[in-house]
Coordinates of C-alpha atoms (C1' of nucleotides) in Angstrom, one line a residue:
Chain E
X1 CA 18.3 4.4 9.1
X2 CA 19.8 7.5 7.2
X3 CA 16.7 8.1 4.6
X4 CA 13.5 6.5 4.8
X5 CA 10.5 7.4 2.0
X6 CA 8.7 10.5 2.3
X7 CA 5.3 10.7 4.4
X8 CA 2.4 8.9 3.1
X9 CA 4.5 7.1 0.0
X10 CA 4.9 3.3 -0.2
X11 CA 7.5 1.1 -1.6
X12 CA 6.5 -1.5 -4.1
X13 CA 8.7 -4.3 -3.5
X14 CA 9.4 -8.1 -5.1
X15 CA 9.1 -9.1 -1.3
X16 CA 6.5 -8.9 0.4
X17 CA 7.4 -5.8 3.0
X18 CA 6.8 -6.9 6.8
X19 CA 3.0 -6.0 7.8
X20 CA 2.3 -4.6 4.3
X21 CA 1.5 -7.6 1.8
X22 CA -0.4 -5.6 -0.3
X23 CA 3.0 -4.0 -1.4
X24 CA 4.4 -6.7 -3.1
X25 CA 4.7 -5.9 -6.7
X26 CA 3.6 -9.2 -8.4
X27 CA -0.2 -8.2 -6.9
X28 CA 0.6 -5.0 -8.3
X29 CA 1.2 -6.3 -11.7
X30 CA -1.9 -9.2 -11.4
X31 CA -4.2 -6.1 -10.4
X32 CA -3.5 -4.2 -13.6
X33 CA -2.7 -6.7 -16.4
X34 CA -6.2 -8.3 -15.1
X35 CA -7.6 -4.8 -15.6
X36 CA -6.1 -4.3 -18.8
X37 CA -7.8 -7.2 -19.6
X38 CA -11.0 -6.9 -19.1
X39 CA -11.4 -3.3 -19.9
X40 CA -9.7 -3.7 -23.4
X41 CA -12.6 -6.3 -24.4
X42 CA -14.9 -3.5 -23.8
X43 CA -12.7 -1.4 -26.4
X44 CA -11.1 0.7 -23.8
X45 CA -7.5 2.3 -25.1
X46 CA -5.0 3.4 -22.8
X47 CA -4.1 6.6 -22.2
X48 CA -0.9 8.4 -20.1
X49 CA -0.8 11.5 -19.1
X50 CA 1.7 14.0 -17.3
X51 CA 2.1 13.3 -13.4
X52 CA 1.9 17.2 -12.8
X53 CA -0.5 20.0 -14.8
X54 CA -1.1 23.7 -14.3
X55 CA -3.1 23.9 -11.0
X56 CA -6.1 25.7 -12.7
X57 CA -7.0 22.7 -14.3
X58 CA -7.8 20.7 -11.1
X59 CA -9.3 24.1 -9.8
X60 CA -11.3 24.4 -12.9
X61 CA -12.3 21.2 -13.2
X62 CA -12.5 20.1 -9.4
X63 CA -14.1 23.1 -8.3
X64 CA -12.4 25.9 -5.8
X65 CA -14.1 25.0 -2.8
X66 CA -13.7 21.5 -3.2
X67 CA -11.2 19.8 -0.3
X68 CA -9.0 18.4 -3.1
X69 CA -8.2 22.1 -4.2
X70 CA -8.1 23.6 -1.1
X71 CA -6.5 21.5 1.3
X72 CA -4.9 18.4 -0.8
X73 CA -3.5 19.8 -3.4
X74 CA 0.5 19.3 -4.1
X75 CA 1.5 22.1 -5.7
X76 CA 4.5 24.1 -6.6
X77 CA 6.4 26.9 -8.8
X78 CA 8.7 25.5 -11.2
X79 CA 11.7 27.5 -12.3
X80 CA 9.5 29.0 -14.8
X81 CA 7.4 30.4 -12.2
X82 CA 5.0 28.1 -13.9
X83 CA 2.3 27.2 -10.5
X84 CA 1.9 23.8 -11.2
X85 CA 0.3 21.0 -9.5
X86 CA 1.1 17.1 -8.9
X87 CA -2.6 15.5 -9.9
X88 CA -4.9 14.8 -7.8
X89 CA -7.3 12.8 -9.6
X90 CA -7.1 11.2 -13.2
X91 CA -10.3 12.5 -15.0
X92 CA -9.3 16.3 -15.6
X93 CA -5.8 15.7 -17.1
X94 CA -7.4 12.9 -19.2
X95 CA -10.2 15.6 -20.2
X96 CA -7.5 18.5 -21.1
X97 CA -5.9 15.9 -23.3
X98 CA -8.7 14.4 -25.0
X99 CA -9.7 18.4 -25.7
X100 CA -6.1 19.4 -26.7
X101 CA -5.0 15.9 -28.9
X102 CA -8.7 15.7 -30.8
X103 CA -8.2 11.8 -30.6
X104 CA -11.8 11.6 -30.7
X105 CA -12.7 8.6 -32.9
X106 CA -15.9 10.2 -35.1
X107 CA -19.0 9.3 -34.5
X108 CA -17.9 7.1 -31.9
X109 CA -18.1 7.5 -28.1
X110 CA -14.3 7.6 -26.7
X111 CA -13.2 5.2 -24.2
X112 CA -9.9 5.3 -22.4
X113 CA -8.9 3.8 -19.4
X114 CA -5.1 4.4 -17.3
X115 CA -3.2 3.8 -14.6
X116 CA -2.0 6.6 -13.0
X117 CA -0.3 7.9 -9.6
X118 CA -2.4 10.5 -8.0
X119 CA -1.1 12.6 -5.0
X120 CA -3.2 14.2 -2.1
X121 CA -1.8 15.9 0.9
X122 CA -3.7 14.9 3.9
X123 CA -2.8 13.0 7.0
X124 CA -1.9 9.4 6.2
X125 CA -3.1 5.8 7.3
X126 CA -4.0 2.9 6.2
X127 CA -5.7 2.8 2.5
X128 CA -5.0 6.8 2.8
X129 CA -1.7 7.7 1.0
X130 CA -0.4 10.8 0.0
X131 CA 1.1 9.3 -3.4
X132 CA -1.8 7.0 -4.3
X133 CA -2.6 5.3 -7.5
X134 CA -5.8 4.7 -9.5
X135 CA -6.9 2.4 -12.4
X136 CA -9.3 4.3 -14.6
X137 CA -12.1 4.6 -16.8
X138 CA -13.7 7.5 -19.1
X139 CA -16.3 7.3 -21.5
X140 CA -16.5 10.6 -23.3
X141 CA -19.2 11.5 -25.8
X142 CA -22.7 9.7 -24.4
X143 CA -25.2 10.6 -22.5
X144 CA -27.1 7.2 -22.7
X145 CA -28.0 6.0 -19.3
X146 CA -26.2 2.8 -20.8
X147 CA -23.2 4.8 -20.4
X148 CA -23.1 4.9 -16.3
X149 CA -24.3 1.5 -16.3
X150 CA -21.4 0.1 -18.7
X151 CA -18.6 2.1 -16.2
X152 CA -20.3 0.8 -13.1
X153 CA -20.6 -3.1 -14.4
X154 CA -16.7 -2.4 -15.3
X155 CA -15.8 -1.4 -11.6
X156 CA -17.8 -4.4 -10.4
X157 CA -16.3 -6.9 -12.9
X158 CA -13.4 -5.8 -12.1
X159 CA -13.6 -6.2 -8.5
X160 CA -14.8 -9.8 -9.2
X161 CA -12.2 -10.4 -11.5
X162 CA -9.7 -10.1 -8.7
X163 CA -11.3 -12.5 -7.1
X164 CA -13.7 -10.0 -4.4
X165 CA -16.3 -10.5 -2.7
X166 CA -18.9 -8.4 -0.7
X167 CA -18.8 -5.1 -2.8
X168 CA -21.0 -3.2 -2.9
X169 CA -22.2 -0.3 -5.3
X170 CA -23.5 2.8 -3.4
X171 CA -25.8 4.3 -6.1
X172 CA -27.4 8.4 -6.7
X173 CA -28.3 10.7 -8.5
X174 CA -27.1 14.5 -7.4
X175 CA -29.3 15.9 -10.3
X176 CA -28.4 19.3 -12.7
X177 CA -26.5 22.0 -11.6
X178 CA -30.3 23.8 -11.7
X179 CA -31.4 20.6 -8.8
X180 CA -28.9 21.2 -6.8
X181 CA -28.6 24.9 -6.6
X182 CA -32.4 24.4 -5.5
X183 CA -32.0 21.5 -3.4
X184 CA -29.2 23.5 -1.4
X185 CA -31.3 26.3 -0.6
X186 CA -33.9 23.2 1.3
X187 CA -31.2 21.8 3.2
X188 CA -30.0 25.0 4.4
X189 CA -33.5 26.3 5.1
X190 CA -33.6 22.7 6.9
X191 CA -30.5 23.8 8.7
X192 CA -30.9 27.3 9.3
X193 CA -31.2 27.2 13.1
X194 CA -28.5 24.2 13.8
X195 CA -25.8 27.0 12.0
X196 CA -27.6 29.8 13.8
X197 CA -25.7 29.5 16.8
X198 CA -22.4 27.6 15.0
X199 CA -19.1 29.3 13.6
X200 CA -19.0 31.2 10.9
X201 CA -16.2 29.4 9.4
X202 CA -18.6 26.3 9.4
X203 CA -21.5 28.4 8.2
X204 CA -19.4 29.4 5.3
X205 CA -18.3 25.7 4.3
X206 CA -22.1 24.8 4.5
X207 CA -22.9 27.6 2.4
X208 CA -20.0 26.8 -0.1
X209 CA -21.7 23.8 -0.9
X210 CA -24.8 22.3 1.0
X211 CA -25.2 18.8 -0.5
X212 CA -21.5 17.7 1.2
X213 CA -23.5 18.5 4.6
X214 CA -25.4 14.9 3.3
X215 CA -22.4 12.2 4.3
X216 CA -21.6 14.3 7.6
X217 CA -21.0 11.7 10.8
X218 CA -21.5 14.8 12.8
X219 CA -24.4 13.7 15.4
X220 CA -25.6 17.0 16.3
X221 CA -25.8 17.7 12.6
X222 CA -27.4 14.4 11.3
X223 CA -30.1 15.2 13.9
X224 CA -30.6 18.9 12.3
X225 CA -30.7 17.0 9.0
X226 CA -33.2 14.3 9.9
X227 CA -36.9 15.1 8.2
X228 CA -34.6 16.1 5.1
X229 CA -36.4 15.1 2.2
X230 CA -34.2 12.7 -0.4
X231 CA -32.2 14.4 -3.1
X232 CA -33.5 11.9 -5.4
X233 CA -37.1 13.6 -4.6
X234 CA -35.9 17.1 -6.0
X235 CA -34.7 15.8 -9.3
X236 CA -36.0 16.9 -12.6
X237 CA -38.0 14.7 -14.8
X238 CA -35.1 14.4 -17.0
X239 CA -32.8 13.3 -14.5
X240 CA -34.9 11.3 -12.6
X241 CA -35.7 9.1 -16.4
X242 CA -32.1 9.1 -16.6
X243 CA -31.7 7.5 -13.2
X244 CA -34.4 5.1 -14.1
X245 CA -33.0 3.8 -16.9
X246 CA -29.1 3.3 -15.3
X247 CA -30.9 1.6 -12.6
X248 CA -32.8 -0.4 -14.9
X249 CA -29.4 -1.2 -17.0
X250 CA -27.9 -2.0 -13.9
X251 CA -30.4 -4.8 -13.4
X252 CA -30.3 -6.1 -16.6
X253 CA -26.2 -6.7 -16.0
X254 CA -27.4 -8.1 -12.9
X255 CA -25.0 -5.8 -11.1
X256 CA -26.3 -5.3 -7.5
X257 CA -26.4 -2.0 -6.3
X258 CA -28.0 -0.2 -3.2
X259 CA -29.6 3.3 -3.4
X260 CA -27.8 5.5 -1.2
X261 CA -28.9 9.2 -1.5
X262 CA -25.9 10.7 0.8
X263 CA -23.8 9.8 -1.6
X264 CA -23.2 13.1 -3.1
X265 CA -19.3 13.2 -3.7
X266 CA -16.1 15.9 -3.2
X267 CA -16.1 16.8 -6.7
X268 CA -18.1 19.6 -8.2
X269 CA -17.8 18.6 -11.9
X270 CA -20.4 15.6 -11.3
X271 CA -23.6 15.9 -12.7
X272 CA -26.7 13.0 -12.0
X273 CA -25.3 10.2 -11.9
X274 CA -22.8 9.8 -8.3
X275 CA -21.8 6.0 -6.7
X276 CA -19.1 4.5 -4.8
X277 CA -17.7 0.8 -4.5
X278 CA -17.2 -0.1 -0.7
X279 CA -16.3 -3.6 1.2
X280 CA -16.9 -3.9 5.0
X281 CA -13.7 -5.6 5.5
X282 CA -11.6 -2.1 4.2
X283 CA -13.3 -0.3 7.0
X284 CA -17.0 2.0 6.8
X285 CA -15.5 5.2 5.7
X286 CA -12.7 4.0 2.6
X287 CA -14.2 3.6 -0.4
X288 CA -12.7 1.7 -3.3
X289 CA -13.8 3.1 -6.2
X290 CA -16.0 6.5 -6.6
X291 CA -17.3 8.1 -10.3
X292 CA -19.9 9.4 -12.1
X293 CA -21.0 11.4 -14.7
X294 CA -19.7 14.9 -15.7
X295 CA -21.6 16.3 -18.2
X296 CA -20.2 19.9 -17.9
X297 CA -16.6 19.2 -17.3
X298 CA -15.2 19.3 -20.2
X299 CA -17.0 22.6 -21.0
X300 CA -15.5 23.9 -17.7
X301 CA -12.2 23.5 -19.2
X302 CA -13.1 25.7 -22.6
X303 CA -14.2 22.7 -24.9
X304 CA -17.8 21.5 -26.0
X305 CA -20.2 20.3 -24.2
X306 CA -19.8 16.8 -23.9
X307 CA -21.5 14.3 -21.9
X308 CA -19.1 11.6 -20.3
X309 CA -18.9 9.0 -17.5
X310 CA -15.9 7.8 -15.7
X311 CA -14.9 5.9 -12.4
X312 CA -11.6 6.1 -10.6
X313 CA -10.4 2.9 -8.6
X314 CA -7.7 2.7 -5.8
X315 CA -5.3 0.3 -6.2
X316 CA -4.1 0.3 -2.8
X317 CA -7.3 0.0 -1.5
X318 CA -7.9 -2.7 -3.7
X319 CA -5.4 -4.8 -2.8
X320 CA -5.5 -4.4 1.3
X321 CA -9.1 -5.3 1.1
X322 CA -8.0 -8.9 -0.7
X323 CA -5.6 -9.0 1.7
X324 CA -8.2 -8.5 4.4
X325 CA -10.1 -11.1 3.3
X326 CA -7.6 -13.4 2.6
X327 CA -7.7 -13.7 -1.2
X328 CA -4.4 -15.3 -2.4
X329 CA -3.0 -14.0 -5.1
X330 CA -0.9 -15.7 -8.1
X331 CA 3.0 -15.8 -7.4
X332 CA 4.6 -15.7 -10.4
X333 CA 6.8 -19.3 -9.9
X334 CA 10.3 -20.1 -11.3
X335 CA 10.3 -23.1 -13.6
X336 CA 13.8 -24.4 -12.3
X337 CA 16.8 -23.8 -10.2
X338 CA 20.1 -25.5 -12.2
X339 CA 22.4 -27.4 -10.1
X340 CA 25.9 -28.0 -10.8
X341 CA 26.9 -31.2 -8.9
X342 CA 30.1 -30.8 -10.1
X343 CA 33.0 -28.4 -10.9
X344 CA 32.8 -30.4 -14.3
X345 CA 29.3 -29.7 -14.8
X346 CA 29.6 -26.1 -14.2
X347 CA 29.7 -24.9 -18.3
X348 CA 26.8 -26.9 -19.8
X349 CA 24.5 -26.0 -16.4
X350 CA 25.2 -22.4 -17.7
X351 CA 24.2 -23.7 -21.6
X352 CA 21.3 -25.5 -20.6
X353 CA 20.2 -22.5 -18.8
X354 CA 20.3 -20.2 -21.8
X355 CA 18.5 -23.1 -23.6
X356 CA 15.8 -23.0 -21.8
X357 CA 15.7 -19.3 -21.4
X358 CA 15.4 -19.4 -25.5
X359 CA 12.3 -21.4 -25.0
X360 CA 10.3 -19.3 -22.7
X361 CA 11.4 -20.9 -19.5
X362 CA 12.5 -18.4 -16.7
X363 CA 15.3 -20.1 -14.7
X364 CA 18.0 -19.2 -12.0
X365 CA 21.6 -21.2 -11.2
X366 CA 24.0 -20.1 -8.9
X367 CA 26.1 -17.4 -9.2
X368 CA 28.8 -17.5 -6.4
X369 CA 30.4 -21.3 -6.9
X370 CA 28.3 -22.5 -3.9
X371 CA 28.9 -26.3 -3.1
X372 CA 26.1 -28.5 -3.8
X373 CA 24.3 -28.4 -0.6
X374 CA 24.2 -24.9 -0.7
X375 CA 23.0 -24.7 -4.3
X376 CA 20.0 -27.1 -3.2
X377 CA 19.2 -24.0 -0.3
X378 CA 19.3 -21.2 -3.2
X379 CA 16.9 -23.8 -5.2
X380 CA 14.6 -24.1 -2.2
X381 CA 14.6 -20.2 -1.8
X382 CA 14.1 -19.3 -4.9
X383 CA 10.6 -20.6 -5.4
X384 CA 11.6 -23.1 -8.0
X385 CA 9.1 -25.3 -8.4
X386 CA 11.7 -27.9 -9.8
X387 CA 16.1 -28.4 -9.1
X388 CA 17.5 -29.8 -11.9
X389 CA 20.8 -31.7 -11.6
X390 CA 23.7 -32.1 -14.0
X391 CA 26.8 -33.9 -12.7
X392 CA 29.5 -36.1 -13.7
X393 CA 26.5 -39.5 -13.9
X394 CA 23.8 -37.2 -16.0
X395 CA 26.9 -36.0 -18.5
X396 CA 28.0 -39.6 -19.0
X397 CA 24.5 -40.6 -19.6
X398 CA 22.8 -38.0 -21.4
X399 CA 20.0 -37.7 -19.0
X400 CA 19.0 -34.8 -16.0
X401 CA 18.1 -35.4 -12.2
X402 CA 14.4 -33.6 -11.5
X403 CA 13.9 -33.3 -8.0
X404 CA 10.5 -31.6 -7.4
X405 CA 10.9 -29.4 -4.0
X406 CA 8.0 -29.5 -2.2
X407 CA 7.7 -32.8 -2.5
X408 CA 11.6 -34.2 -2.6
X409 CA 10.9 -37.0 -5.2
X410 CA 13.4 -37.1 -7.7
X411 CA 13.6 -38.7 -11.2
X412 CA 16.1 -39.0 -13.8
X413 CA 15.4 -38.4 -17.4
X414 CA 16.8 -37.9 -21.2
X415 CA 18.0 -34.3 -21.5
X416 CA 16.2 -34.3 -24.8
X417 CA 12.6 -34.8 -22.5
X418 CA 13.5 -31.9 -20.6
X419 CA 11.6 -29.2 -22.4
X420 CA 8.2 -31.2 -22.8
X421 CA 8.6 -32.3 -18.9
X422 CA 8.7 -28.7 -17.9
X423 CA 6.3 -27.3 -20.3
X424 CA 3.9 -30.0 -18.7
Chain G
rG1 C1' -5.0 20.3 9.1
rC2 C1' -7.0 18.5 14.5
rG3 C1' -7.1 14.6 18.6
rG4 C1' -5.0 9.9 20.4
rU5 C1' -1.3 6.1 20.4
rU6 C1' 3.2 3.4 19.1
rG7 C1' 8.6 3.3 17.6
rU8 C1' 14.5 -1.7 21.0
rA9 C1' 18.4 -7.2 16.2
rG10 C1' 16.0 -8.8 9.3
rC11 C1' 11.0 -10.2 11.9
rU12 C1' 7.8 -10.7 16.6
rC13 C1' 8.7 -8.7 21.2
rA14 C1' 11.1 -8.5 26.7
rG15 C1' 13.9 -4.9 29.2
rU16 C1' 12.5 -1.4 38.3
rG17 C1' 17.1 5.4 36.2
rG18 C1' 22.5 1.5 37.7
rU19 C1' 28.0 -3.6 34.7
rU20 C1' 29.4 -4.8 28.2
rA21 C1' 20.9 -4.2 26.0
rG22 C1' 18.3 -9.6 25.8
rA23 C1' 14.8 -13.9 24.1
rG24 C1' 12.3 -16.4 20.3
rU25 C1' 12.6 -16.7 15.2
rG26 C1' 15.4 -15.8 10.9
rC27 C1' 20.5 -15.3 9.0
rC28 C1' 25.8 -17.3 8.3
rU29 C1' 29.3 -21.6 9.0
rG30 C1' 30.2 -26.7 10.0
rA31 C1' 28.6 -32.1 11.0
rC32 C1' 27.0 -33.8 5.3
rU33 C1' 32.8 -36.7 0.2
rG34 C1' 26.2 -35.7 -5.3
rU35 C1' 21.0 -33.0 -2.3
rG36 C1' 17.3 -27.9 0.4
rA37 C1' 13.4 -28.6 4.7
rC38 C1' 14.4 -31.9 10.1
rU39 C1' 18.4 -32.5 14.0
rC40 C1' 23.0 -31.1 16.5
rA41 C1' 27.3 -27.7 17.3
rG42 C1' 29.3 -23.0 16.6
rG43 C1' 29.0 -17.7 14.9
rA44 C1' 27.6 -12.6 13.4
rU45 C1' 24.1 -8.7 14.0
rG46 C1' 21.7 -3.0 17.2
rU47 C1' 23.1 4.7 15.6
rC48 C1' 17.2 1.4 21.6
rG49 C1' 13.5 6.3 15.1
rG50 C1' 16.5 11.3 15.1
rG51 C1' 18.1 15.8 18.0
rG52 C1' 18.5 18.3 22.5
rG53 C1' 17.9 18.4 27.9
rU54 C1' 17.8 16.6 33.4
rU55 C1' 21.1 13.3 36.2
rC56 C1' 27.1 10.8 39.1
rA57 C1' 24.4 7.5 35.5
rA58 C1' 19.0 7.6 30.3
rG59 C1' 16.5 2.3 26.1
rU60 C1' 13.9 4.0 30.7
rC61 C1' 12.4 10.9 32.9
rC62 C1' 11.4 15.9 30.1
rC63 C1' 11.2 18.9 25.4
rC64 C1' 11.4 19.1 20.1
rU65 C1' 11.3 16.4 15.7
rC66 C1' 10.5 12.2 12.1
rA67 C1' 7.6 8.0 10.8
rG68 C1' 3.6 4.2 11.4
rC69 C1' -1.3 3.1 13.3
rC70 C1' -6.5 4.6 15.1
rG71 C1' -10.3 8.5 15.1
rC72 C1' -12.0 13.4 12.7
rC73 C1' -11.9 16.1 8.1
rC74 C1' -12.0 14.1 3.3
rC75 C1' -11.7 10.7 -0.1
rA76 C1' -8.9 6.2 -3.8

RNA sequence: GCGGUUGUAGCUCAGUGGUUAGAGUGCCUGACUGUGACUCAGGAUGUCGGGGGUUCAAGUCCCCUCAGCCGCCCCA
C-alpha cells in the first residue's frame, strides 16, 4: 500500500468501507440535505466560509488557554509568512464574516447555518478525527431566552429527524464573565489544599481557568471537589431569569433536557447559556453536539456587542451513533438495469436509456458487450430495483421484459407503458 | 501529547524460527444456445503495514517507524 490517508482523516466513499459504515457517502448526503431541510424552515441561510483563517481569530475568539488553541490547533506560515490556521471550530470564522460582509438583515436577528470541515490535532479514535466536520447553527442579534431554546430544539429535531433515539440535552448555565471570575475564586478556595501538594504545571492550568476543573474524571480531584456548591447557585439575577426562561421554552417545545451543572465547555467565548447532545450508545465521554450562547464574541473580535446563540453538531459522530444503534439509512436505488439480449438490440437499449434518463429516471446498461448472463449479474449488482429486457421478441412486438430482482417475476409489457410502470 | 493493544489475500481470520504462506468467503471463467441469486467444475490473487537488525534460516525474535482501536487529556 504505497500512500494511505493522513492520520485521523477519513475517506467518504459510495461503498460502504469495511468496519466503517458510517463512511459511505449516501448517509453523508441523507444527514445534510435532511439538515438543510429542516433548518431552512426555520429561515436559516447558508453560509461558507474559508477552510483556514489567520490564527488570532481562533485565539481571540477561542481564548489562549483554551486546549483548542494550545494544543489542537493546525497551523502553519504560508509563503507570505502569513501564520495561518486550518479552523477549528465553525462559529468564529462565521462571526469574522458576518462582521466583515455586514449581511445583517435590519432589524432582524441573523440566522445562518453551514457545513463545514473543522480540523483538531489530537490523538485519534473512534468519533475523534483530526479532519472532522460539523453541521451548524448561529443566531446572531438576540438575546431572548427564546433564542437558546430555538437552537437547542434545532439540534434535537435534528437528531430525531435522522431517525435517533435516546439523546439527550445536557443543559447550564456558566453565568457572566463577572459569575465566573467569582465562582473561580470558590472552587479554587474549595481546592486550595488538593493543589497544595500537586505540580505546578497543574496548579497553573487550574488557575488558567477553574470552571474546566468541573467535568474532571480525576478521582482524587472529584473528591477535593465534592461539597462544591452548583454554579447555577452563583448566578446573577439576570442570568439565572435568563436560564429560567430557556428552561421554561424548552418545556413548552417539549424538548427534554437534564440539568447538568459540569457542563461548563472548552471554549472561553460562551457566556450563560452551555449544553451538550449525548447518546449512551456513542460512548460516555463523545458528545454529539455542544453550543451556547456567546454574547461577547463578536466584541472579542473588534465588532459590536452582539448577543448570539449557536450549536455545532458532528457529523461523524452522528452517523456512528445510528450506526450503533442500527438505524438504516435510505440507499439511494437505481430504477433499472437495461439488458440487451441481443447483438440486435444493442442500439435502441442505448436509446431507451437516454429516454428514460430525459424523464428523471437514473439508469445503468452494460458497458463492456457482456453476454446476457453476465449482463443479468451487473443488474443484480447494481442495486436495480428492476432488469429490463429488449431482444429480438420485444423489438418485433413493441413490448419490454420487466423482471423485478429481488423477487425474479418477470412480465412483459408495451414499451409505451414503460414510463408510468416505473414511475409507479 | 501520555499509557495500552492490534496490523497476514478484497473481507473475516489460521499459521511451534525450518520446503514454494493457508482456510472460509468474495472475485474471474465455464456448464447455461434469451436470464442474476442456488449447484457443480476450473482459475487468479499477497511488498505477511514499512524500514533496519539477530540468525545457516524471520510472517514468527529485537529495535525504529506508520496506521487502526481502547483508556487519559479534550472535545464534534
Amino acid at each position: 500500500m504505497p500512500y494511505q490517508r493522513p492520520r485521523g482523516t477519513n475517506d467518504i466513499t459510495p461503498a460502504p468501507r469495511p468496519n466503517e459504515p458510517a463512511f459511505e457517502v449516501h448517509k453523508w448526503q441523507h444527514a445534510e440535505r435532511t439538515f438543510q431541510g429542516l433548518v431552512e424552515r426555520y429561515g436559516y441561510q447558508e453560509i461558507r466560509t474559508p477552510m483556514f483563517e489567520d490564527i488570532e481569530l481562533f485565539i481571540r475568539s477561542s481564548g489562549e488557554t483554551s486546549d483548542i488553541v494550545t494544543k489542537e490547533m493546525y497551523d502553519f506560515y504560508d509563503k507570505g509568512e502569513r501564520h495561518v490556521a486550518l479552523k477549528p471550530e465553525g462559529t468564529a470564522p462565521v462571526m469574522r464574516s458576518y462582521l466583515e460582509n455586514k449581511f445583517a438583515a435590519p432589524g432582524l436577528p441573523t440566522r445562518l447555518w453551514y457545513f463545514s470541515h473543522s480540523f483538531r490535532y489530537g490523538r485519534p479514535g473512534k468519533g475523534r478525527y483530526r479532519q472532522l466536520h460539523q453541521l451548524g447553527l448561529e443566531l446572531i442579534g438576540s438575546s431572548s431566552p427564546r433564542a437558546d431554546a430555538e437552537i437547542i430544539t434545532l439540534a434535537y429535531r435534528y437528531f430525531s429527524a435522522m431517525g435517533m433515539t435516546g439523546q439527550k440535552v445536557l443543559l447550564n448555565s456558566i453565568g457572566k464573565p463577572a459569575d465566573r471570575i467569582l465562582f473561580g475564586a470558590v472552587i479554587l478556595k474549595h481546592t486550595e489544599s488538593y493543589f497544595a501538594d500537586r505540580d505546578p504545571a497543574e496548579r497553573a492550568k487550574a488557575e488558567a481557568n477553574p470552571l474546566r476543573l468541573l467535568d474532571t474524571k480525576d478521582p482524587g480531584l472529584r473528591e477535593a471537589l465534592a461539597g462544591l456548591p452548583s454554579i447555577l447557585k452563583h448566578l446573577s439575577p439576570e442570568s439565572l431569569a435568563h436560564f429560567e426562561s430557556v428552561k421554561a421554552a424548552l418545556d413548552e417545545e417539549e424538548i427534554p433536557y437534564q440539568i447538568s451543572d459540569d457542563v461548563v465547555r472548552g471554549l472561553d467565548y460562551y457566556t450563560d447559556t452551555v449544553f451538550e447532545v449525548v447518546n449512551e450508545s456513542l460512548g460516555e465521554n463523545l458528545s454529539l453536539a455542544g453550543g451556547g450562547r456567546y454574547d461577547h464574541l463578536i466584541g472579542q473580535i473588534g465588532g459590536p456587542a452582539t448577543p448570539s446563540v449557536g450549536v455545532g453538531i458532528g457529523v461523524e459522530r452522528l452517523l456512528l451513533t445510528l450506526e450503533s444503534l442500527g438505524i438504516a439509512q435510505p440507499v439511494p436505488p437505481l430504477d433499472a438495469f437495461l439488458v440487451a439480449a441481443t447483438e440486435e438490440a444493442k442500439p435502441p437499449v442505448r436509446k431507451l436509456a437516454n429516454h428514460l434518463r430525459e424523464q428523471g429516471f437514473k439508469v445503468l446498461l452494460d458497458l463492456d458487450d457482456k453476454k446476457l448472463g453476465a449482463q443479468f449479474k451487473s443488474a443484480d449488482r447494481s442495486g436495480a430495483k428492476v432488469a429490463l429486457v429488449l431482444g429480438d421478441d420485444e423489438l418485433a412486438a413493441g413490448t419490454i421484459t420487466v423482471k423485478t430482482l429481488a423477487t425474479g417475476e418477470q412480465i412483459s409489457i408495451p414499451q409505451a407503458d414503460l414510463a408510468a410502470y416505473l414511475a409507479r
